[in-house]
Amino acid sequence: MDLVGLLKSQFLCHLVFCYVFIASGLIINTIQLCTLVLWPINKQLFRKINCRLSYCISSQLVMLLEWWSGTECTLYTDPQAYAKYGKENAIVILNHKFEIDFLCGWSLAERFGVLGGSKVLAKKELAYVPIIGWMWYFTEMVFCTRKWEQDRKTVATSLMHLRDYPEKYFFLIHCEGTRFTEKKHQISMQVAQAKGLPSLKHHLLPRTKGFVVAVRSLRNVVSAVYDCTLNFRNNENPTLLGVLNGKKYHADMYVRRIPLEDIPEGEDQCSAWLHKLYQEKDAFQEEYYRTGTFPESPLVPPWRPWTLVNWLFWASLLLYPFFQFLVRMVSSGSSLTLASFVLVVFVASMGVRWMIGVTEIDKGSAYGNFNSKQKQND
């Protein structure tokens, strides 16, 4: 390991990132809480402010991926479609196989300048995660319980609220509903066989109802669906902890732009269209494993400096008083004070490790564990 790599793996560096992220996140959450007074007065102003406050938090994670770990992402896409990215609202379908696939989706949004306003369809439990979950509450994220009878109205209502959203956004959705594992794949293919659907080798069977509602609710507001198929070179298995340790990954993403008017409006027809899309995605993955490349032209969107500028701003604002406080504590010579500080650092580190744990594959949903007889409700 070289000197820079050794430095990036040190706990002290991680402590700095954790401190800046937690302190700035709590400050931003507090400011977001204060902006609630604007909602009844000027809803669009409230939204614009919270888009920028959201960017201050989410861009710190993108900064870690791009500037700290140096992860490279090559897009394979039609150059004519590429010119439209970031200039229109879009539903972005991501495959769900890697622990940092959500972060790669954020990176895609950042490269095209729409990270602050972008949305996700996320499980409701994430709404209670400090900082990120609370940030999402103020930016009108769409949460679901994965129980369709409960989600039917709430998801549709949340999506309808986005029809007059003042900022360009990507609406990122993992139609598989949970990350790919061999166990989940086996159960999913049993469901496919029971429903008379073709088997998939590299994906789980998509859950269609959320996608159908998204297309129906956002039609004439969203211009296109971006079908994104992500993979990593050399059989890399990226993790958020690896990113924090400064490990560099090499991502390839195939992006297809599909105009929304090309997607059927009827529920059954739209569901069948999505199943066909996943069969195509499976073929693209199979070709990638065989050849090491995706179709279309490889393009590398440039990194924007704003994620780094944002982090440096918060670091310069927060680190100086932190180190001043640390020096004073050490100078005091009080064992109780030092013990209290060590305890706070430990709790903060465990808190961040818990948030990282939310992204880990082996701590994902209990897909198929408790009632496989339900046959994976769409």
mmCIF file of C-alpha atoms in Angstrom:
data_model
loop_
_atom_site.group_PDB
_atom_site.id
_atom_site.type_symbol
_atom_site.label_atom_id
_atom_site.label_comp_id
_atom_site.label_asym_id
_atom_site.label_seq_id
_atom_site.Cartn_x
_atom_site.Cartn_y
_atom_site.Cartn_z
ATOM 1 C CA MET A 1 0.000 0.000 0.000
ATOM 2 C CA ASP A 2 1.406 3.436 -0.938
ATOM 3 C CA LEU A 3 1.662 6.327 1.511
ATOM 4 C CA VAL A 4 -1.517 8.044 0.271
ATOM 5 C CA GLY A 5 -3.470 4.791 0.471
ATOM 6 C CA LEU A 6 -2.151 4.183 3.975
ATOM 7 C CA LEU A 7 -3.202 7.696 5.019
ATOM 8 C CA LYS A 8 -6.705 7.211 3.620
ATOM 9 C CA SER A 9 -7.176 4.036 5.623
ATOM 10 C CA GLN A 10 -6.351 5.703 8.946
ATOM 11 C CA PHE A 11 -9.016 6.097 11.621
ATOM 12 C CA LEU A 12 -8.092 9.768 12.171
ATOM 13 C CA CYS A 13 -9.060 10.607 8.570
ATOM 14 C CA HIS A 14 -12.309 8.702 8.984
ATOM 15 C CA LEU A 15 -12.956 10.566 12.231
ATOM 16 C CA VAL A 16 -12.577 13.901 10.431
ATOM 17 C CA PHE A 17 -15.059 12.872 7.723
ATOM 18 C CA CYS A 18 -17.484 11.510 10.310
ATOM 19 C CA TYR A 19 -17.291 14.671 12.393
ATOM 20 C CA VAL A 20 -17.802 17.024 9.435
ATOM 21 C CA PHE A 21 -20.663 14.910 8.080
ATOM 22 C CA ILE A 22 -22.475 14.595 11.417
ATOM 23 C CA ALA A 23 -21.957 18.185 12.561
ATOM 24 C CA SER A 24 -22.839 19.757 9.218
ATOM 25 C CA GLY A 25 -25.757 17.346 8.767
ATOM 26 C CA LEU A 26 -27.307 18.243 12.108
ATOM 27 C CA ILE A 27 -26.830 21.951 11.400
ATOM 28 C CA ILE A 28 -28.508 21.557 8.006
ATOM 29 C CA ASN A 29 -31.349 19.486 9.480
ATOM 30 C CA THR A 30 -31.929 22.299 11.987
ATOM 31 C CA ILE A 31 -31.991 24.900 9.203
ATOM 32 C CA GLN A 32 -34.416 22.700 7.260
ATOM 33 C CA LEU A 33 -36.672 22.557 10.284
ATOM 34 C CA CYS A 34 -36.673 26.354 10.395
ATOM 35 C CA THR A 35 -37.659 26.569 6.716
ATOM 36 C CA LEU A 36 -40.996 24.893 7.482
ATOM 37 C CA VAL A 37 -42.431 28.353 8.158
ATOM 38 C CA LEU A 38 -42.029 29.078 4.432
ATOM 39 C CA TRP A 39 -44.232 26.191 3.283
ATOM 40 C CA PRO A 40 -47.617 27.927 3.750
ATOM 41 C CA ILE A 41 -46.199 31.239 2.511
ATOM 42 C CA ASN A 42 -44.137 30.263 -0.520
ATOM 43 C CA LYS A 43 -43.950 26.512 -1.182
ATOM 44 C CA GLN A 44 -41.667 26.831 -4.213
ATOM 45 C CA LEU A 45 -39.155 28.961 -2.291
ATOM 46 C CA PHE A 46 -39.185 26.319 0.478
ATOM 47 C CA ARG A 47 -38.423 23.647 -2.114
ATOM 48 C CA LYS A 48 -35.593 25.570 -3.769
ATOM 49 C CA ILE A 49 -33.914 26.275 -0.435
ATOM 50 C CA ASN A 50 -34.202 22.654 0.649
ATOM 51 C CA CYS A 51 -32.804 21.424 -2.675
ATOM 52 C CA ARG A 52 -29.641 23.349 -1.924
ATOM 53 C CA LEU A 53 -29.538 22.281 1.714
ATOM 54 C CA SER A 54 -30.005 18.673 0.598
ATOM 55 C CA TYR A 55 -27.084 19.070 -1.787
ATOM 56 C CA CYS A 56 -24.865 20.146 1.108
ATOM 57 C CA ILE A 57 -25.387 16.711 2.708
ATOM 58 C CA SER A 58 -25.661 14.274 -0.207
ATOM 59 C CA SER A 59 -22.743 15.844 -2.089
ATOM 60 C CA GLN A 60 -20.423 14.940 0.794
ATOM 61 C CA LEU A 61 -20.970 11.245 0.043
ATOM 62 C CA VAL A 62 -20.481 11.847 -3.677
ATOM 63 C CA MET A 63 -17.265 13.715 -2.823
ATOM 64 C CA LEU A 64 -16.015 10.634 -0.982
ATOM 65 C CA LEU A 65 -16.755 8.465 -4.019
ATOM 66 C CA GLU A 66 -15.208 10.785 -6.589
ATOM 67 C CA TRP A 67 -12.524 12.924 -4.958
ATOM 68 C CA TRP A 68 -11.499 10.729 -2.000
ATOM 69 C CA SER A 69 -11.645 7.202 -3.417
ATOM 70 C CA GLY A 70 -11.106 8.358 -7.009
ATOM 71 C CA THR A 71 -13.714 5.926 -8.321
ATOM 72 C CA GLU A 72 -14.065 6.191 -12.085
ATOM 73 C CA CYS A 73 -17.402 5.874 -13.870
ATOM 74 C CA THR A 74 -17.660 5.389 -17.620
ATOM 75 C CA LEU A 75 -21.049 5.842 -19.284
ATOM 76 C CA TYR A 76 -21.999 3.854 -22.351
ATOM 77 C CA THR A 77 -24.773 5.757 -24.056
ATOM 78 C CA ASP A 78 -26.056 7.325 -27.255
ATOM 79 C CA PRO A 79 -24.300 10.715 -27.702
ATOM 80 C CA GLN A 80 -27.575 12.292 -28.855
ATOM 81 C CA ALA A 81 -29.313 11.158 -25.669
ATOM 82 C CA TYR A 82 -26.311 12.254 -23.596
ATOM 83 C CA ALA A 83 -26.927 15.859 -24.663
ATOM 84 C CA LYS A 84 -30.347 15.757 -22.938
ATOM 85 C CA TYR A 85 -29.182 14.408 -19.582
ATOM 86 C CA GLY A 86 -29.673 16.964 -16.818
ATOM 87 C CA LYS A 87 -31.903 19.145 -18.987
ATOM 88 C CA GLU A 88 -35.093 17.183 -18.335
ATOM 89 C CA ASN A 89 -36.855 15.323 -15.546
ATOM 90 C CA ALA A 90 -36.339 11.570 -15.777
ATOM 91 C CA ILE A 91 -37.206 8.300 -14.060
ATOM 92 C CA VAL A 92 -33.923 6.430 -13.578
ATOM 93 C CA ILE A 93 -34.119 2.623 -13.283
ATOM 94 C CA LEU A 94 -31.053 1.212 -11.530
ATOM 95 C CA ASN A 95 -30.114 -2.426 -11.077
ATOM 96 C CA HIS A 96 -29.628 -3.343 -7.437
ATOM 97 C CA LYS A 97 -26.585 -5.558 -7.026
ATOM 98 C CA PHE A 98 -23.893 -3.513 -5.273
ATOM 99 C CA GLU A 99 -23.681 -1.779 -1.914
ATOM 100 C CA ILE A 100 -22.827 1.551 -3.565
ATOM 101 C CA ASP A 101 -25.192 1.401 -6.530
ATOM 102 C CA PHE A 102 -27.322 4.143 -4.910
ATOM 103 C CA LEU A 103 -24.179 6.269 -4.610
ATOM 104 C CA CYS A 104 -23.370 5.718 -8.277
ATOM 105 C CA GLY A 105 -26.899 6.926 -9.040
ATOM 106 C CA TRP A 106 -26.226 10.059 -6.977
ATOM 107 C CA SER A 107 -22.933 10.510 -8.813
ATOM 108 C CA LEU A 108 -24.784 10.308 -12.127
ATOM 109 C CA ALA A 109 -27.212 12.993 -10.919
ATOM 110 C CA GLU A 110 -24.297 15.147 -9.727
ATOM 111 C CA ARG A 111 -22.433 14.911 -13.030
ATOM 112 C CA PHE A 112 -25.483 16.420 -14.744
ATOM 113 C CA GLY A 113 -26.235 19.032 -12.072
ATOM 114 C CA VAL A 114 -29.478 17.630 -10.625
ATOM 115 C CA LEU A 115 -28.314 15.992 -7.397
ATOM 116 C CA GLY A 116 -29.979 18.501 -5.055
ATOM 117 C CA GLY A 117 -33.450 17.979 -6.474
ATOM 118 C CA SER A 118 -33.254 14.274 -7.218
ATOM 119 C CA LYS A 119 -35.611 11.825 -5.532
ATOM 120 C CA VAL A 120 -35.640 8.151 -4.647
ATOM 121 C CA LEU A 121 -38.257 5.528 -3.943
ATOM 122 C CA ALA A 122 -36.930 4.300 -0.604
ATOM 123 C CA LYS A 123 -38.047 1.952 2.129
ATOM 124 C CA LYS A 124 -39.780 3.762 4.974
ATOM 125 C CA GLU A 125 -37.193 2.658 7.563
ATOM 126 C CA LEU A 126 -34.654 4.983 5.943
ATOM 127 C CA ALA A 127 -36.789 7.983 6.909
ATOM 128 C CA TYR A 128 -35.658 7.453 10.503
ATOM 129 C CA VAL A 129 -31.929 7.397 9.715
ATOM 130 C CA PRO A 130 -30.457 10.622 11.186
ATOM 131 C CA ILE A 131 -29.231 13.321 8.818
ATOM 132 C CA ILE A 132 -29.911 11.599 5.469
ATOM 133 C CA GLY A 133 -33.376 10.309 6.347
ATOM 134 C CA TRP A 134 -34.340 13.591 7.960
ATOM 135 C CA MET A 135 -32.944 15.482 4.953
ATOM 136 C CA TRP A 136 -35.124 13.352 2.681
ATOM 137 C CA TYR A 137 -38.220 14.254 4.656
ATOM 138 C CA PHE A 138 -37.747 17.935 3.807
ATOM 139 C CA THR A 139 -37.073 17.231 0.128
ATOM 140 C CA GLU A 140 -40.271 15.226 -0.370
ATOM 141 C CA MET A 141 -38.750 11.826 -0.963
ATOM 142 C CA VAL A 142 -41.156 8.979 -1.718
ATOM 143 C CA PHE A 143 -41.187 6.327 1.024
ATOM 144 C CA CYS A 144 -42.810 2.906 0.865
ATOM 145 C CA THR A 145 -43.393 0.002 3.255
ATOM 146 C CA ARG A 146 -43.176 -2.643 0.481
ATOM 147 C CA LYS A 147 -46.725 -3.659 1.361
ATOM 148 C CA TRP A 148 -48.698 -2.530 -1.639
ATOM 149 C CA GLU A 149 -52.062 -2.165 0.067
ATOM 150 C CA GLN A 150 -50.452 0.395 2.397
ATOM 151 C CA ASP A 151 -48.312 2.013 -0.297
ATOM 152 C CA ARG A 152 -50.912 2.361 -3.048
ATOM 153 C CA LYS A 153 -52.265 5.740 -1.937
ATOM 154 C CA THR A 154 -49.220 7.178 -0.165
ATOM 155 C CA VAL A 155 -46.815 6.578 -3.054
ATOM 156 C CA ALA A 156 -49.256 7.952 -5.640
ATOM 157 C CA THR A 157 -49.948 11.027 -3.495
ATOM 158 C CA SER A 158 -46.226 11.698 -2.949
ATOM 159 C CA LEU A 159 -45.542 11.402 -6.671
ATOM 160 C CA MET A 160 -48.398 13.726 -7.592
ATOM 161 C CA HIS A 161 -46.816 16.380 -5.350
ATOM 162 C CA LEU A 162 -43.755 16.295 -7.613
ATOM 163 C CA ARG A 163 -45.685 17.399 -10.677
ATOM 164 C CA ASP A 164 -45.067 21.077 -9.889
ATOM 165 C CA TYR A 165 -41.557 20.666 -8.476
ATOM 166 C CA PRO A 166 -39.510 23.753 -9.470
ATOM 167 C CA GLU A 167 -36.129 22.013 -9.958
ATOM 168 C CA LYS A 168 -34.960 19.457 -12.509
ATOM 169 C CA TYR A 169 -34.664 16.019 -10.935
ATOM 170 C CA PHE A 170 -33.932 12.354 -11.467
ATOM 171 C CA PHE A 171 -36.392 9.995 -9.763
ATOM 172 C CA LEU A 172 -34.228 6.976 -8.951
ATOM 173 C CA ILE A 173 -35.951 3.644 -8.491
ATOM 174 C CA HIS A 174 -34.716 0.085 -7.874
ATOM 175 C CA CYS A 175 -37.549 -1.956 -9.367
ATOM 176 C CA GLU A 176 -36.138 -5.187 -7.931
ATOM 177 C CA GLY A 177 -37.009 -3.828 -4.492
ATOM 178 C CA THR A 178 -33.953 -5.304 -2.770
ATOM 179 C CA ARG A 179 -30.345 -6.114 -3.530
ATOM 180 C CA PHE A 180 -29.402 -9.187 -5.506
ATOM 181 C CA THR A 181 -28.162 -12.226 -3.577
ATOM 182 C CA GLU A 182 -28.104 -15.842 -4.672
ATOM 183 C CA LYS A 183 -30.767 -16.774 -2.122
ATOM 184 C CA LYS A 184 -33.082 -13.965 -3.193
ATOM 185 C CA HIS A 185 -32.449 -14.796 -6.840
ATOM 186 C CA GLN A 186 -33.469 -18.409 -6.329
ATOM 187 C CA ILE A 187 -36.719 -17.362 -4.651
ATOM 188 C CA SER A 188 -37.381 -14.721 -7.301
ATOM 189 C CA MET A 189 -36.964 -17.199 -10.141
ATOM 190 C CA GLN A 190 -39.422 -19.551 -8.444
ATOM 191 C CA VAL A 191 -41.895 -16.674 -8.587
ATOM 192 C CA ALA A 192 -41.056 -16.072 -12.265
ATOM 193 C CA GLN A 193 -41.672 -19.741 -13.064
ATOM 194 C CA ALA A 194 -44.996 -19.689 -11.210
ATOM 195 C CA LYS A 195 -46.083 -16.625 -13.202
ATOM 196 C CA GLY A 196 -44.892 -17.958 -16.529
ATOM 197 C CA LEU A 197 -42.215 -15.278 -16.912
ATOM 198 C CA PRO A 198 -38.773 -15.841 -18.467
ATOM 199 C CA SER A 199 -35.969 -16.475 -15.970
ATOM 200 C CA LEU A 200 -33.370 -13.800 -15.299
ATOM 201 C CA LYS A 201 -29.755 -14.655 -14.616
ATOM 202 C CA HIS A 202 -28.378 -11.397 -13.208
ATOM 203 C CA HIS A 203 -31.462 -9.643 -11.804
ATOM 204 C CA LEU A 204 -34.387 -10.286 -9.522
ATOM 205 C CA LEU A 205 -37.901 -10.171 -10.911
ATOM 206 C CA PRO A 206 -38.936 -6.494 -10.975
ATOM 207 C CA ARG A 207 -41.821 -5.328 -8.826
ATOM 208 C CA THR A 208 -43.933 -3.485 -11.334
ATOM 209 C CA LYS A 209 -46.602 -1.656 -9.341
ATOM 210 C CA GLY A 210 -44.363 1.139 -8.056
ATOM 211 C CA PHE A 211 -42.980 1.763 -11.534
ATOM 212 C CA VAL A 212 -46.457 1.767 -13.079
ATOM 213 C CA VAL A 213 -47.653 4.348 -10.528
ATOM 214 C CA ALA A 214 -44.543 6.480 -11.117
ATOM 215 C CA VAL A 215 -45.077 6.510 -14.882
ATOM 216 C CA ARG A 216 -48.776 7.264 -14.477
ATOM 217 C CA SER A 217 -48.262 10.015 -11.888
ATOM 218 C CA LEU A 218 -45.359 11.763 -13.620
ATOM 219 C CA ARG A 219 -46.484 11.498 -17.241
ATOM 220 C CA ASN A 220 -46.186 14.843 -19.088
ATOM 221 C CA VAL A 221 -43.822 16.045 -16.328
ATOM 222 C CA VAL A 222 -41.052 13.496 -16.784
ATOM 223 C CA SER A 223 -39.680 13.333 -20.327
ATOM 224 C CA ALA A 224 -37.999 9.941 -20.326
ATOM 225 C CA VAL A 225 -36.957 6.810 -18.517
ATOM 226 C CA TYR A 226 -33.201 6.285 -18.198
ATOM 227 C CA ASP A 227 -32.517 2.570 -18.006
ATOM 228 C CA CYS A 228 -29.176 2.187 -16.183
ATOM 229 C CA THR A 229 -27.285 -1.088 -15.948
ATOM 230 C CA LEU A 230 -24.274 -0.865 -13.624
ATOM 231 C CA ASN A 231 -21.277 -3.142 -13.351
ATOM 232 C CA PHE A 232 -17.721 -2.996 -12.015
ATOM 233 C CA ARG A 233 -14.584 -4.121 -13.773
ATOM 234 C CA ASN A 234 -12.349 -6.978 -12.700
ATOM 235 C CA ASN A 235 -15.080 -8.515 -10.516
ATOM 236 C CA GLU A 236 -14.759 -5.661 -8.015
ATOM 237 C CA ASN A 237 -17.176 -5.835 -5.089
ATOM 238 C CA PRO A 238 -17.451 -2.204 -3.939
ATOM 239 C CA THR A 239 -18.623 -1.229 -0.456
ATOM 240 C CA LEU A 240 -19.245 2.085 1.250
ATOM 241 C CA LEU A 241 -16.638 1.148 3.842
ATOM 242 C CA GLY A 242 -14.168 0.598 1.004
ATOM 243 C CA VAL A 243 -14.973 4.074 -0.355
ATOM 244 C CA LEU A 244 -14.352 5.543 3.113
ATOM 245 C CA ASN A 245 -10.988 3.747 3.140
ATOM 246 C CA GLY A 246 -10.128 5.465 -0.143
ATOM 247 C CA LYS A 247 -10.315 2.341 -2.280
ATOM 248 C CA LYS A 248 -10.651 3.109 -5.984
ATOM 249 C CA TYR A 249 -13.291 1.282 -8.017
ATOM 250 C CA HIS A 250 -13.961 1.224 -11.755
ATOM 251 C CA ALA A 251 -17.633 1.438 -12.700
ATOM 252 C CA ASP A 252 -19.238 0.986 -16.100
ATOM 253 C CA MET A 253 -22.837 2.097 -16.591
ATOM 254 C CA TYR A 254 -24.965 1.523 -19.664
ATOM 255 C CA VAL A 255 -27.650 4.220 -19.959
ATOM 256 C CA ARG A 256 -30.535 4.070 -22.424
ATOM 257 C CA ARG A 257 -32.898 7.002 -22.833
ATOM 258 C CA ILE A 258 -36.458 5.832 -23.499
ATOM 259 C CA PRO A 259 -39.041 8.579 -24.186
ATOM 260 C CA LEU A 260 -41.950 8.294 -21.772
ATOM 261 C CA GLU A 261 -44.452 8.341 -24.625
ATOM 262 C CA ASP A 262 -43.001 5.007 -25.764
ATOM 263 C CA ILE A 263 -44.099 3.353 -22.508
ATOM 264 C CA PRO A 264 -47.670 1.963 -22.450
ATOM 265 C CA GLU A 265 -50.222 3.660 -20.182
ATOM 266 C CA GLY A 266 -52.284 0.630 -19.185
ATOM 267 C CA GLU A 267 -51.227 -1.147 -15.986
ATOM 268 C CA ASP A 268 -50.908 -4.624 -17.511
ATOM 269 C CA GLN A 269 -49.161 -3.320 -20.628
ATOM 270 C CA CYS A 270 -46.768 -1.181 -18.577
ATOM 271 C CA SER A 271 -45.958 -4.151 -16.307
ATOM 272 C CA ALA A 272 -45.256 -6.343 -19.342
ATOM 273 C CA TRP A 273 -43.027 -3.592 -20.757
ATOM 274 C CA LEU A 274 -40.973 -3.501 -17.536
ATOM 275 C CA HIS A 275 -40.548 -7.276 -17.510
ATOM 276 C CA LYS A 276 -39.290 -7.096 -21.102
ATOM 277 C CA LEU A 277 -36.909 -4.297 -20.104
ATOM 278 C CA TYR A 278 -35.385 -6.496 -17.398
ATOM 279 C CA GLN A 279 -34.919 -9.321 -19.868
ATOM 280 C CA GLU A 280 -32.959 -6.856 -22.013
ATOM 281 C CA LYS A 281 -30.976 -5.664 -18.983
ATOM 282 C CA ASP A 282 -30.122 -9.275 -18.234
ATOM 283 C CA ALA A 283 -28.825 -9.736 -21.771
ATOM 284 C CA PHE A 284 -26.686 -6.593 -21.437
ATOM 285 C CA GLN A 285 -25.183 -7.916 -18.201
ATOM 286 C CA GLU A 286 -24.482 -11.282 -19.783
ATOM 287 C CA GLU A 287 -22.730 -9.547 -22.703
ATOM 288 C CA TYR A 288 -20.709 -7.436 -20.252
ATOM 289 C CA TYR A 289 -19.492 -10.505 -18.385
ATOM 290 C CA ARG A 290 -18.504 -12.062 -21.708
ATOM 291 C CA THR A 291 -16.818 -9.069 -23.364
ATOM 292 C CA GLY A 292 -16.083 -6.587 -20.546
ATOM 293 C CA THR A 293 -17.994 -3.798 -22.256
ATOM 294 C CA PHE A 294 -21.486 -2.445 -22.882
ATOM 295 C CA PRO A 295 -23.004 -1.300 -26.213
ATOM 296 C CA GLU A 296 -22.832 2.325 -27.384
ATOM 297 C CA SER A 297 -20.033 4.883 -27.103
ATOM 298 C CA PRO A 298 -18.011 5.174 -23.858
ATOM 299 C CA LEU A 299 -18.189 8.668 -22.362
ATOM 300 C CA VAL A 300 -16.782 10.003 -19.094
ATOM 301 C CA PRO A 301 -18.808 12.929 -17.700
ATOM 302 C CA PRO A 302 -16.414 15.379 -16.017
ATOM 303 C CA TRP A 303 -16.319 15.709 -12.248
ATOM 304 C CA ARG A 304 -17.844 18.947 -11.034
ATOM 305 C CA PRO A 305 -15.838 20.775 -8.334
ATOM 306 C CA TRP A 306 -18.844 21.698 -6.189
ATOM 307 C CA THR A 307 -18.896 18.529 -4.089
ATOM 308 C CA LEU A 308 -15.305 19.184 -3.030
ATOM 309 C CA VAL A 309 -15.925 22.917 -2.535
ATOM 310 C CA ASN A 310 -18.934 22.140 -0.338
ATOM 311 C CA TRP A 311 -16.944 19.719 1.838
ATOM 312 C CA LEU A 312 -14.016 22.126 2.181
ATOM 313 C CA PHE A 313 -16.431 24.862 3.258
ATOM 314 C CA TRP A 314 -17.921 22.752 6.028
ATOM 315 C CA ALA A 315 -14.514 21.390 7.051
ATOM 316 C CA SER A 316 -13.030 24.881 7.372
ATOM 317 C CA LEU A 317 -16.075 26.023 9.314
ATOM 318 C CA LEU A 318 -16.178 23.100 11.743
ATOM 319 C CA LEU A 319 -12.675 21.684 12.171
ATOM 320 C CA TYR A 320 -10.963 24.746 13.675
ATOM 321 C CA PRO A 321 -13.306 25.036 16.684
ATOM 322 C CA PHE A 322 -13.213 21.247 17.028
ATOM 323 C CA PHE A 323 -9.412 21.159 17.313
ATOM 324 C CA GLN A 324 -9.474 24.188 19.619
ATOM 325 C CA PHE A 325 -11.870 22.320 21.887
ATOM 326 C CA LEU A 326 -9.687 19.200 21.696
ATOM 327 C CA VAL A 327 -6.536 21.106 22.676
ATOM 328 C CA ARG A 328 -8.312 22.698 25.627
ATOM 329 C CA MET A 329 -9.526 19.326 26.840
ATOM 330 C CA VAL A 330 -6.079 17.785 26.644
ATOM 331 C CA SER A 331 -4.593 20.827 28.399
ATOM 332 C CA SER A 332 -7.116 20.564 31.207
ATOM 333 C CA GLY A 333 -5.669 17.225 32.276
ATOM 334 C CA SER A 334 -9.065 16.050 33.536
ATOM 335 C CA SER A 335 -9.461 12.296 33.216
ATOM 336 C CA LEU A 336 -13.248 12.612 33.317
ATOM 337 C CA THR A 337 -13.227 15.152 30.472
ATOM 338 C CA LEU A 338 -10.966 12.989 28.318
ATOM 339 C CA ALA A 339 -13.038 9.899 29.024
ATOM 340 C CA SER A 340 -16.190 11.786 28.034
ATOM 341 C CA PHE A 341 -14.566 12.876 24.783
ATOM 342 C CA VAL A 342 -13.460 9.333 23.959
ATOM 343 C CA LEU A 343 -17.009 8.128 24.645
ATOM 344 C CA VAL A 344 -18.487 10.762 22.311
ATOM 345 C CA VAL A 345 -16.023 9.811 19.560
ATOM 346 C CA PHE A 346 -16.861 6.126 20.028
ATOM 347 C CA VAL A 347 -20.621 6.750 19.887
ATOM 348 C CA ALA A 348 -20.243 8.971 16.796
ATOM 349 C CA SER A 349 -18.089 6.334 15.075
ATOM 350 C CA MET A 350 -20.615 3.598 15.867
ATOM 351 C CA GLY A 351 -23.411 5.842 14.587
ATOM 352 C CA VAL A 352 -21.694 6.332 11.257
ATOM 353 C CA ARG A 353 -20.852 2.626 11.086
ATOM 354 C CA TRP A 354 -24.540 1.898 11.679
ATOM 355 C CA MET A 355 -25.523 4.207 8.805
ATOM 356 C CA ILE A 356 -22.979 2.419 6.597
ATOM 357 C CA GLY A 357 -24.454 -0.891 7.753
ATOM 358 C CA VAL A 358 -27.836 0.132 6.335
ATOM 359 C CA THR A 359 -26.262 -0.098 2.868
ATOM 360 C CA GLU A 360 -24.685 -3.520 3.330
ATOM 361 C CA ILE A 361 -26.074 -6.396 1.288
ATOM 362 C CA ASP A 362 -26.183 -8.853 4.171
ATOM 363 C CA LYS A 363 -28.286 -6.383 6.133
ATOM 364 C CA GLY A 364 -30.804 -5.755 3.377
ATOM 365 C CA SER A 365 -34.455 -6.644 3.326
ATOM 366 C CA ALA A 366 -35.823 -9.969 4.508
ATOM 367 C CA TYR A 367 -36.892 -10.718 0.942
ATOM 368 C CA GLY A 368 -38.316 -14.211 0.776
ATOM 369 C CA ASN A 369 -37.577 -14.994 4.399
ATOM 370 C CA PHE A 370 -40.990 -14.935 5.832
ATOM 371 C CA ASN A 371 -43.716 -15.571 3.357
ATOM 372 C CA SER A 372 -42.471 -16.802 0.052
ATOM 373 C CA LYS A 373 -45.944 -18.172 -0.628
ATOM 374 C CA GLN A 374 -47.053 -14.613 -1.338
ATOM 375 C CA LYS A 375 -45.104 -14.999 -4.589
ATOM 376 C CA GLN A 376 -43.533 -11.523 -4.424
ATOM 377 C CA ASN A 377 -46.499 -9.226 -4.847
ATOM 378 C CA ASP A 378 -46.013 -6.833 -7.731
#
